[in-house]
Coordinates of C-alpha atoms and ligand atoms in Angstrom, one line a residue:
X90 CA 4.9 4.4 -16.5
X91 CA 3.1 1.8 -19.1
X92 CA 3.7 2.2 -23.0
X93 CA 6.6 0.4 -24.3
X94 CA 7.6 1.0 -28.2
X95 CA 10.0 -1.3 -29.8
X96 CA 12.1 -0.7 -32.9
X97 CA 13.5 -2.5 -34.9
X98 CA 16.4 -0.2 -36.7
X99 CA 17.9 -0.5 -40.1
X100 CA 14.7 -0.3 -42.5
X101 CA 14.9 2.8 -45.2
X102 CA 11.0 4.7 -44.8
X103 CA 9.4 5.3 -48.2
X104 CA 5.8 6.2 -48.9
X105 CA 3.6 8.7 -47.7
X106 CA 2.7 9.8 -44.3
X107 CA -0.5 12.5 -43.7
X108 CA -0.2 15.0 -41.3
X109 CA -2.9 14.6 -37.9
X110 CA -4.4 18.0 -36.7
X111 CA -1.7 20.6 -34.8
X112 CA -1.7 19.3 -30.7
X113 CA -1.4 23.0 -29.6
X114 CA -3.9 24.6 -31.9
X115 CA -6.2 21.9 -30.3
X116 CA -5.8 22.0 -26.4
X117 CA -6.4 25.6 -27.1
X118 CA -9.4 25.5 -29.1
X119 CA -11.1 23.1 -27.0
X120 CA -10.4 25.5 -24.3
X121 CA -11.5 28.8 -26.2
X122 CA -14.6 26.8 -26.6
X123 CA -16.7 27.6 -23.7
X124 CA -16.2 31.1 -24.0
X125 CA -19.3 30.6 -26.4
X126 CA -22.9 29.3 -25.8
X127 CA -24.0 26.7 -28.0
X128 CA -22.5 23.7 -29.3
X129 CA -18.6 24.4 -31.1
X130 CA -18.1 21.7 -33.2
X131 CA -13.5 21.2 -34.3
X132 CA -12.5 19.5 -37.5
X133 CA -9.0 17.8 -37.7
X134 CA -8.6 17.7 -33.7
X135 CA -6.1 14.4 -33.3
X136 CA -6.8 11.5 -31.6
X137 CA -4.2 11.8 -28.9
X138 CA -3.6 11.2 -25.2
X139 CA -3.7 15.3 -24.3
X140 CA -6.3 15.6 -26.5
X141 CA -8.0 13.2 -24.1
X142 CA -7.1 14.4 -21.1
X143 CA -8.7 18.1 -22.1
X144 CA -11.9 16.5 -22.9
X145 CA -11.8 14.9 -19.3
X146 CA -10.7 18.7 -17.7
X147 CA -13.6 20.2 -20.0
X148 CA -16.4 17.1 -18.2
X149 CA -15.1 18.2 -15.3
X150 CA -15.9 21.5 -14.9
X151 CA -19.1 20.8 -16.6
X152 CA -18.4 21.1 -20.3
X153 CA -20.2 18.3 -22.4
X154 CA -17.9 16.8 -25.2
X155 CA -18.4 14.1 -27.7
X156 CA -16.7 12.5 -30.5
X157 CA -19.1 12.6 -33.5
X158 CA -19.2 9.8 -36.5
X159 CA -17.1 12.3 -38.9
X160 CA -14.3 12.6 -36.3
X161 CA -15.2 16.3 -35.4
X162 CA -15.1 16.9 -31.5
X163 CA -18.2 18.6 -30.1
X164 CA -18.3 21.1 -27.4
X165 CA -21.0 21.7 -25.2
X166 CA -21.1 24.1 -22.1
X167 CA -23.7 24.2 -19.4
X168 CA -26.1 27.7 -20.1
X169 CA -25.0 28.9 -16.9
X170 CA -21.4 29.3 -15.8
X171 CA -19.0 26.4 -15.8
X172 CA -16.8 24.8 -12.4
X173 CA -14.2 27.5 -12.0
X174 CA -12.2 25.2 -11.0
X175 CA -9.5 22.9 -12.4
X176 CA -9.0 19.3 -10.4
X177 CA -5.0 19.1 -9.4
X178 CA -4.3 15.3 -10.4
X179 CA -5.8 16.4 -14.0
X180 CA -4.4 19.4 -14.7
X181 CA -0.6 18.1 -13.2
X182 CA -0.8 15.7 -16.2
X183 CA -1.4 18.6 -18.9
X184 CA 0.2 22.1 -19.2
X185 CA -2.2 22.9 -21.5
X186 CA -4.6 23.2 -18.4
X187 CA -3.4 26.4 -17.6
X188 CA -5.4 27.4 -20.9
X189 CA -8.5 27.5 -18.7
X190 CA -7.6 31.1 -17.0
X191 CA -7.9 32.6 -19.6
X192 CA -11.4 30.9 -20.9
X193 CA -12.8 30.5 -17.5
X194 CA -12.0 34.6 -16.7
X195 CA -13.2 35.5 -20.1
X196 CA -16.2 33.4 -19.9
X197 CA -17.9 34.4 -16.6
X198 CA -14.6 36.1 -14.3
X199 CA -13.5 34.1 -11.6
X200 CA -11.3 31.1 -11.9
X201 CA -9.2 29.1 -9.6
X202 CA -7.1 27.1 -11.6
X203 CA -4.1 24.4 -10.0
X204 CA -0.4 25.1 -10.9
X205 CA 0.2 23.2 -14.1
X206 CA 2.5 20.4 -14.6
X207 CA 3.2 18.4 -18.2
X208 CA 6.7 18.5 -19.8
X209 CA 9.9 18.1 -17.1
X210 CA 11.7 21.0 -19.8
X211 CA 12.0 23.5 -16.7
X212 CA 10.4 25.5 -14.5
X213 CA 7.8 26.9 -16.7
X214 CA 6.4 29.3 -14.5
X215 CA 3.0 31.8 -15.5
X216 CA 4.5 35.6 -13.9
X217 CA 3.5 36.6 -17.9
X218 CA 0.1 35.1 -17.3
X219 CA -0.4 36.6 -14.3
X220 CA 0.7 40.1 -15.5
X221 CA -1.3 40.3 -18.6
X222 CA -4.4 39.1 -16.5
X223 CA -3.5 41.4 -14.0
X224 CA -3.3 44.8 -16.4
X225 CA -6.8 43.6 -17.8
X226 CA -8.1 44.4 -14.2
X227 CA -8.0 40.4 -12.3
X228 CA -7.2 40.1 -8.9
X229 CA -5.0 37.2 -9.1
X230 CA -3.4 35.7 -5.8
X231 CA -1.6 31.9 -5.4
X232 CA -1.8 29.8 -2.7
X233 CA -1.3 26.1 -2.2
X234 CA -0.7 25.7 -5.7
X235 CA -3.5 27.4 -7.0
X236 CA -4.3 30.6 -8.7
X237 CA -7.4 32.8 -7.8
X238 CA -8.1 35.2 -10.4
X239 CA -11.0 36.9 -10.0
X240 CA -11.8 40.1 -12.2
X241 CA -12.9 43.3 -11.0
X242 CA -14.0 46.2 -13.0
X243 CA -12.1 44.9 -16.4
X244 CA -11.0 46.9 -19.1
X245 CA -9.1 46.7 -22.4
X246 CA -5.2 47.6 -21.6
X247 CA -1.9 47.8 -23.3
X248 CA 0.5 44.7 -22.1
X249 CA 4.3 44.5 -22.7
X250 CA 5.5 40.7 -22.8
X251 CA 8.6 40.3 -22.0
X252 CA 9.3 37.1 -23.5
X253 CA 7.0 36.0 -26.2
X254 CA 5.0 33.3 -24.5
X255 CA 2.9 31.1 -26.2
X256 CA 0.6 30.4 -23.5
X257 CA 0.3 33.9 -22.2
X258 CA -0.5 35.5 -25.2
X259 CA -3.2 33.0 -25.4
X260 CA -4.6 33.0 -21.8
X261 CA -4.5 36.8 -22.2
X262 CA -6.5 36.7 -25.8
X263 CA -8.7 34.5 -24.0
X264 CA -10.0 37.0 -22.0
X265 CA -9.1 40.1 -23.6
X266 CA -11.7 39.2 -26.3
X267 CA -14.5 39.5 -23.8
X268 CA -13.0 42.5 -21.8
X269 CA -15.0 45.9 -22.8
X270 CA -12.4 48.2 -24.6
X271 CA -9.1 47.9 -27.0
X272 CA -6.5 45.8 -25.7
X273 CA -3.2 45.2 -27.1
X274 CA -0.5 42.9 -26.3
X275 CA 3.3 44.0 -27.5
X276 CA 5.9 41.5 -28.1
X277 CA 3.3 38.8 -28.8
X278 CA 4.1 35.2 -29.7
X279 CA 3.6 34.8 -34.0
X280 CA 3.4 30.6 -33.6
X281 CA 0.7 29.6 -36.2
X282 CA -0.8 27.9 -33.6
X283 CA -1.4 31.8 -32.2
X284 CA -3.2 32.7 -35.6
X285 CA -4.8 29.8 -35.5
X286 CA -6.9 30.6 -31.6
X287 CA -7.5 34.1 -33.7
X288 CA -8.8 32.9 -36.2
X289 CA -11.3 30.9 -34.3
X290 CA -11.9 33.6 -32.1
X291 CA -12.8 36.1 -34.8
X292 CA -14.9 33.1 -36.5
X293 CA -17.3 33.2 -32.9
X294 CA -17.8 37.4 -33.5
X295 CA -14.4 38.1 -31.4
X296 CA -12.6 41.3 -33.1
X297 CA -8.6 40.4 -32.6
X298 CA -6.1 42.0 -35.3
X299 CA -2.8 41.6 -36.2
X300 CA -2.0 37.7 -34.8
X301 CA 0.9 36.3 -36.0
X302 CA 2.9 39.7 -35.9
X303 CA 4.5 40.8 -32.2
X304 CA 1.5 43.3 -31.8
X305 CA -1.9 41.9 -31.3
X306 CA -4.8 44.4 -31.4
X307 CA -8.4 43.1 -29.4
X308 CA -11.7 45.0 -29.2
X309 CA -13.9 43.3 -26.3
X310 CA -17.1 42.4 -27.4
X311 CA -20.1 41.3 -25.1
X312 CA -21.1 37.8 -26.7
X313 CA -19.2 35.7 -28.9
X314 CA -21.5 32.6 -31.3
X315 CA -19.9 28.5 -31.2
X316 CA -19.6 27.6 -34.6
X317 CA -17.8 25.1 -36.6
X318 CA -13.8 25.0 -37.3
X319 CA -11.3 23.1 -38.6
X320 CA -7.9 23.5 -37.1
X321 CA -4.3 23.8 -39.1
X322 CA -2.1 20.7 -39.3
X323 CA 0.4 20.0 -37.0
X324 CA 3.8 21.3 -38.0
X325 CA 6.2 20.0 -35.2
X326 CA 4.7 16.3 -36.1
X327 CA 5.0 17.0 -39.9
X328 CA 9.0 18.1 -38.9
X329 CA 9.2 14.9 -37.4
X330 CA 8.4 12.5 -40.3
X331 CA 11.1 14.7 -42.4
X332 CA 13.8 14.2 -40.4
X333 CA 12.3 10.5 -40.1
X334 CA 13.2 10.1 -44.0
X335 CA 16.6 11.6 -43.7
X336 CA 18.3 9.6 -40.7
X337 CA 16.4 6.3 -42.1
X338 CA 18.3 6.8 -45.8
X339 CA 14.8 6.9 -46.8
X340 CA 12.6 9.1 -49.0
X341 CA 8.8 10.0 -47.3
X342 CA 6.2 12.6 -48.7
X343 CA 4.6 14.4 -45.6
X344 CA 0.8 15.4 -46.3
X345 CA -1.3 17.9 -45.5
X346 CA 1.5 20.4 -44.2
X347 CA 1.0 24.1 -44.6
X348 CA 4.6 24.8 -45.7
X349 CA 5.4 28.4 -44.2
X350 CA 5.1 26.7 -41.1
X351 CA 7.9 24.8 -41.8
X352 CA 10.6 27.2 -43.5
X353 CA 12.8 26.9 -40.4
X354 CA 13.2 23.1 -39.8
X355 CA 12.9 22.9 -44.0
X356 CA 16.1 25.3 -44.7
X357 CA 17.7 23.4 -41.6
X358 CA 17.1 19.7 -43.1
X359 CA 18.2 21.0 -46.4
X360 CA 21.6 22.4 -44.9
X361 CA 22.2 19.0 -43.5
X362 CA 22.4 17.3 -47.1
X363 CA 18.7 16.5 -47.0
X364 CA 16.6 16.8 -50.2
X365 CA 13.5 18.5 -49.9
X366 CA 10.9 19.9 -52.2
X367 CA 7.6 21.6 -51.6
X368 CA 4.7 20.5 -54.0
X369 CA 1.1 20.8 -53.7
X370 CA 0.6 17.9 -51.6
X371 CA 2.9 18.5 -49.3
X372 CA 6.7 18.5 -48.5
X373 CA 8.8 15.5 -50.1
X374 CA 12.1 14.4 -48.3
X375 CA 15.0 12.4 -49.4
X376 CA 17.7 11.2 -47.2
X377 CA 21.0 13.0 -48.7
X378 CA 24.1 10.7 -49.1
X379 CA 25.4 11.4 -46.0
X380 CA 24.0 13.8 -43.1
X381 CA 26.5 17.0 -42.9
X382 CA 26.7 18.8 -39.1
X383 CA 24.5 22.4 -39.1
X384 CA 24.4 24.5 -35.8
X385 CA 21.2 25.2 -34.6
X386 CA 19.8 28.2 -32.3
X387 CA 16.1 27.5 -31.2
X388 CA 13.9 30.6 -31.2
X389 CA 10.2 31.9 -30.7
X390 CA 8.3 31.6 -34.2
X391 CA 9.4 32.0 -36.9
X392 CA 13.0 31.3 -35.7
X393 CA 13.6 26.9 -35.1
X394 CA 10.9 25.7 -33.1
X395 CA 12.4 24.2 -29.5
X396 CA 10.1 21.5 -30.0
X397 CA 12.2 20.3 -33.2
X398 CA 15.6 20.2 -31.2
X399 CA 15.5 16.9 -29.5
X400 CA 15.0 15.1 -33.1
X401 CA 17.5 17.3 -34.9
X402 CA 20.3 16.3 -32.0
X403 CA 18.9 12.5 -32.9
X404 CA 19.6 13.2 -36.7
X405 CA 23.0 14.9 -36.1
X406 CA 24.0 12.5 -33.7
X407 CA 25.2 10.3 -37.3
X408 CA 26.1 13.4 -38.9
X409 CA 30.0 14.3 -40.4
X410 CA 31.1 16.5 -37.6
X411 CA 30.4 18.1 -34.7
X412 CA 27.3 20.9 -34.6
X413 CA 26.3 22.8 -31.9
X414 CA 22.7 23.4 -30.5
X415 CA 21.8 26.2 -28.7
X416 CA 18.6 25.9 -26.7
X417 CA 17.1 29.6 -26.2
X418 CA 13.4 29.4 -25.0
X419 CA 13.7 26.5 -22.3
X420 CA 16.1 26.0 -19.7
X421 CA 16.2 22.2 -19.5
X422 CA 15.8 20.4 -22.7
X423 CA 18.4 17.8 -23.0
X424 CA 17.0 15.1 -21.6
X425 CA 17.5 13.4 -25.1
X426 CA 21.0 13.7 -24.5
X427 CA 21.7 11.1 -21.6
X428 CA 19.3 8.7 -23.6
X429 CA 20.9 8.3 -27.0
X430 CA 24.4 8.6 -25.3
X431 CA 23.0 5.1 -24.1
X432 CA 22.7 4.4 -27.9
X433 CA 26.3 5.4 -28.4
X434 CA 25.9 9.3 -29.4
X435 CA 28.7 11.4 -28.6
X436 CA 27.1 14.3 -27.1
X437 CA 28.5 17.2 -24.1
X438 CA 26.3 19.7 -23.0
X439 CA 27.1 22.7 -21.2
X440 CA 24.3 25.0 -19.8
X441 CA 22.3 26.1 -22.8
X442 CA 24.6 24.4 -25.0
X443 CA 25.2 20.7 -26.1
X444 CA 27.9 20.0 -29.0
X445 CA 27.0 16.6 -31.1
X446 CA 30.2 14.7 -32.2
X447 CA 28.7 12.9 -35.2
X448 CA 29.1 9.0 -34.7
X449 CA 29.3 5.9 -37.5
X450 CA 26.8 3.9 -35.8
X451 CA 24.0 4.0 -33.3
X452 CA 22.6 0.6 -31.3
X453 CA 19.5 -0.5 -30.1
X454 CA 19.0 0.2 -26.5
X455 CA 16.7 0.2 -23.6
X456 CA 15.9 3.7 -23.6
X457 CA 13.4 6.2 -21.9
X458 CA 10.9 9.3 -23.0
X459 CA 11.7 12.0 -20.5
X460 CA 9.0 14.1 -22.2
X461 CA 7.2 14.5 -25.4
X462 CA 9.7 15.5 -28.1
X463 CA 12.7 13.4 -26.8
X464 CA 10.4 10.6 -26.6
X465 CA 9.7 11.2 -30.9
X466 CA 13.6 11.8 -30.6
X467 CA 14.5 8.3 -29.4
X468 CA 12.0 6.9 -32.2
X469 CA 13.5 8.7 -34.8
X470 CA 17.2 7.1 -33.2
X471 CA 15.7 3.9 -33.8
X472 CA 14.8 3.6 -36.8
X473 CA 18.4 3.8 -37.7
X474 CA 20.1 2.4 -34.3
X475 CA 21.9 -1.2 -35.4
X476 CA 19.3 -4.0 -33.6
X477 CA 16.5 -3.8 -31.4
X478 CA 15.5 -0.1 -29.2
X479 CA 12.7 -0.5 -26.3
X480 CA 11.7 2.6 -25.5
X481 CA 9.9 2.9 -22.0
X482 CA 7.4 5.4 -21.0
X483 CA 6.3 5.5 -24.3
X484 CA 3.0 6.8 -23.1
X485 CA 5.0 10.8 -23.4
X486 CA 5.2 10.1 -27.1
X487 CA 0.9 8.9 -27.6
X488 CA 0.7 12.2 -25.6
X489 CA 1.6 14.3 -29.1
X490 CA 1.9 11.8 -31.7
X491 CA -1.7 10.3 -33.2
X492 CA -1.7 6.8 -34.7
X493 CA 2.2 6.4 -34.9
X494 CA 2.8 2.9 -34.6
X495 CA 0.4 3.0 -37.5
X496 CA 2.0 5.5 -39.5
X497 CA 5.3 4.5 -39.0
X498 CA 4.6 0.5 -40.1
X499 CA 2.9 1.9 -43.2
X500 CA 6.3 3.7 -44.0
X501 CA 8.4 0.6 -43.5
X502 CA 9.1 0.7 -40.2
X503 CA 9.1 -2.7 -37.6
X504 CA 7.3 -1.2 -34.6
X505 CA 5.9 -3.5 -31.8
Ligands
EPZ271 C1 3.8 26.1 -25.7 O1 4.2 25.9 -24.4 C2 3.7 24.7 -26.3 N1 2.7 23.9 -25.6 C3 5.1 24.0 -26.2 O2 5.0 22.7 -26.8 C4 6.1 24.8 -26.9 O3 7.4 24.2 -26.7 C5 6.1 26.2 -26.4 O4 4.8 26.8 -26.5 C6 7.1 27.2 -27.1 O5 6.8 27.2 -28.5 C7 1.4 24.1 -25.9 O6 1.1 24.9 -26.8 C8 0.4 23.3 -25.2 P1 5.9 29.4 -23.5 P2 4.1 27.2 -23.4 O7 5.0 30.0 -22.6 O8 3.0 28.1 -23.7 C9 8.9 30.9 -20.2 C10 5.2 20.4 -27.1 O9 6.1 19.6 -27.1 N2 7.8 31.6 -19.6 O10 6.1 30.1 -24.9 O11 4.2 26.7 -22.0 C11 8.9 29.4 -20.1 O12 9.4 29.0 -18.9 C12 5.1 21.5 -26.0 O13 4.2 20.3 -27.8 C13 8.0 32.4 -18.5 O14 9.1 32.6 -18.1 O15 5.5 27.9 -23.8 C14 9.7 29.0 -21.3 O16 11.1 29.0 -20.9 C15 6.4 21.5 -25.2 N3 6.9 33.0 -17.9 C16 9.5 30.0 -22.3 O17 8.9 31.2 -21.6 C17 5.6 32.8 -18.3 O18 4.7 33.3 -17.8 C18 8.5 29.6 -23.4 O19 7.3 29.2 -22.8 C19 5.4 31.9 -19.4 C20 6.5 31.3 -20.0

């Protein structure tokens, strides 16, 4: 895969770093998009490989999208209905392109959308999709790797999750806003990212209640209006550039964060000798003296987020001690492991569970991003690793992370 990023460690960040628009409050606005007429125009949407990819599934089924002069991404669908289907060599590059059954259904009620692919973090299948979809009255059947859903006769329904899922409670919201009658979903997922699609819903007429709590309340409504929105920051890249300042020894001011979205990975930076202060700007870390060992369980919202446990490992990889991380909501996401073993971390895991020996030092090595986050993992490894890190397949870190070659040079950091 193309996309090497090489790292020169040993150089302290300082300075300041602004935050790019949240990845998955994007993908899923641009895909909520067409369930309007008219032209949506998104603020604060990143410039970043998924990002790009969406825009190419949204041309493809006949959605017009262009990048205007003031950054802001316009949305345009057809004034009939859209392709109902998604093209399998697209969609196996994006998980997010599973976000389409839910806008395609609640847009005009038929979609045939491919089995998704993205992230290698396990098996990541849709059974919570499908039975939300189902109970709101779609016929859903899969065959050679697609889903039909068609929808017959819909109506509002009650819907038990049994895991919170991020995607399914967005893939049903989707469509529950344009289903006639109340819906509610129980055991809902509370990510901001969540408030954020109901927000933008409810902006376009939609009538959703209670988003970011585990019950979710939806009145159908016949029409919704496009309009114009700017979406939240993105907390999981904010969470990077703090724990960027701590295992560099360095001291970086994160921008345009909203801070509640960051409580968990804050109190956990803190408890690893980390200084960090909230102000009105943003969130200010400082590398503590040394980096103390904290045990780490990752939860739905508002518990760790997953997708900050591959750069915590990096940081506790140097840390006094051994912690132990507990990985709760996927069932293979340790790829980091094997990687910055290669880099001299002292790392077992067992199952869910991988216990982090802390190490003196770390090298450079020739390394490789198995998927999005251990791709920022290994960056954040380097920065500190003794000598020169290449990482290869760099391409899953551009996937998530806008401009950060840029933003990492401007903190100090010798990135080629
Ligand atoms: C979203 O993925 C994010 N992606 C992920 O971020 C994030 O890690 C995840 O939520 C959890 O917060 C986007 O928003 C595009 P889930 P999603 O459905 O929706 C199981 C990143 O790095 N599950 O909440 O796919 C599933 O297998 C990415 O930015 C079922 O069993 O996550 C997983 O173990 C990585 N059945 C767990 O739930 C289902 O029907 C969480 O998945 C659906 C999910």
């Amino acid at each position: 895969m193309q996309d090497t990023l090489c790292i020169e460690g040993g150089h302290p960040l300082h300075g300041r770093v602004r935050v790019s628009g949240a990845k998955n409050a994007g993908l899923v606005l641009m895909a909520a998009s067409i369930l309007a007429d008219g032209e949506t125009i998104l603020d604060n949407i990143p410039r970043i490989r998924d990002v790009e990819v969406m825009t190419q599934l949204l041309n493809d089924i006949g959605v017009d999208t262009c990048w205007n002069d003031d950054n802001s991404l316009s949305i345009c669908p057809p004034p009939g209905n859209v392709k109902n289907y998604t093209s399998y060599d697209l969609a196996k590059m994006l998980r997010a392109s599973n976000l389409f059954l839910g806008a395609i259904l609640g847009r005009q009620g038929e979609a045939i959308i491919s089995l998704p692919g993205g992230c290698d973090i396990g098996s990541r299948p849709m059974d919570l999709h499908i039975k939300g979809l189902q109970a709101l009255g779609t016929d859903i059947s899969i065959e050679h790797g697609y889903i039909f859903a068609r929808a017959n006769q819909s109506c509002g329904a009650r819907i038990y999750l049994d895991f919170p899922s991020v995607g399914a409670t967005e893939n049903i919201l989707m469509m529950a806003v344009k289903t006639p009658g109340t819906s509610i979903i129980e055991n809902a997922a509370k990510e901001p990212e969540i408030v954020d699609l109901a927000n933008f819903l409810n902006s376009m007429g939609a009538k959703i209640r209670g988003a970011g709590t585990d019950i979710i309340k939806i009145d159908g409504v016949p029409k919704l209006k496009a309009g114009r929105y700017a979406i939240i920051p993105d907390r999981i890249e904010a969470g990077t550039y703090m724990i960027a300042a701590a295992i560099s020894g360095g001291e970086i001011e994160v921008e345009n964060v909203i801070p509640t979205h960051l409580h968990p990975v804050v109190a956990k930076l803190q408890e690893t000798g980390a200084f960090v202060q909230e102000n009105d700007q943003g969130i200010l870390v400082r590398a503590g003296e040394q980096i103390l060992p904290v045990d780490i369980k990752t939860l739905p919202y508002p518990g760790f987020p997953t997708d900050m446990q591959s750069q915590m490992i990096a940081l506790l990889s140097l840390a006094r001690g051994s912690s132990v991380i507990v990985e709760n909501v996927f069932e293979n996401r340790f790829q980091i492991v094997d990687e910055l073993k290669r880099m001299g971390a002292n790392i077992k895991v067992e199952g869910h569970t991988a216990v982090v020996e802390g190490v003196q030092t770390l090298y450079g090595a020739r390394v490789k991003a198995t998927d999005l986050r251990a791709g920022a993992a290994l960056v954040l490894a380097a920065l500190v690793a003794r000598g020169e890190t290449v990482i290869e397949d760099a391409i899953h870190i551009f996937r998530g992370y806008e401009d950060i070659p840029r933003k990492l040079s401007m903190l100090g950091a010798r990135v080629k």
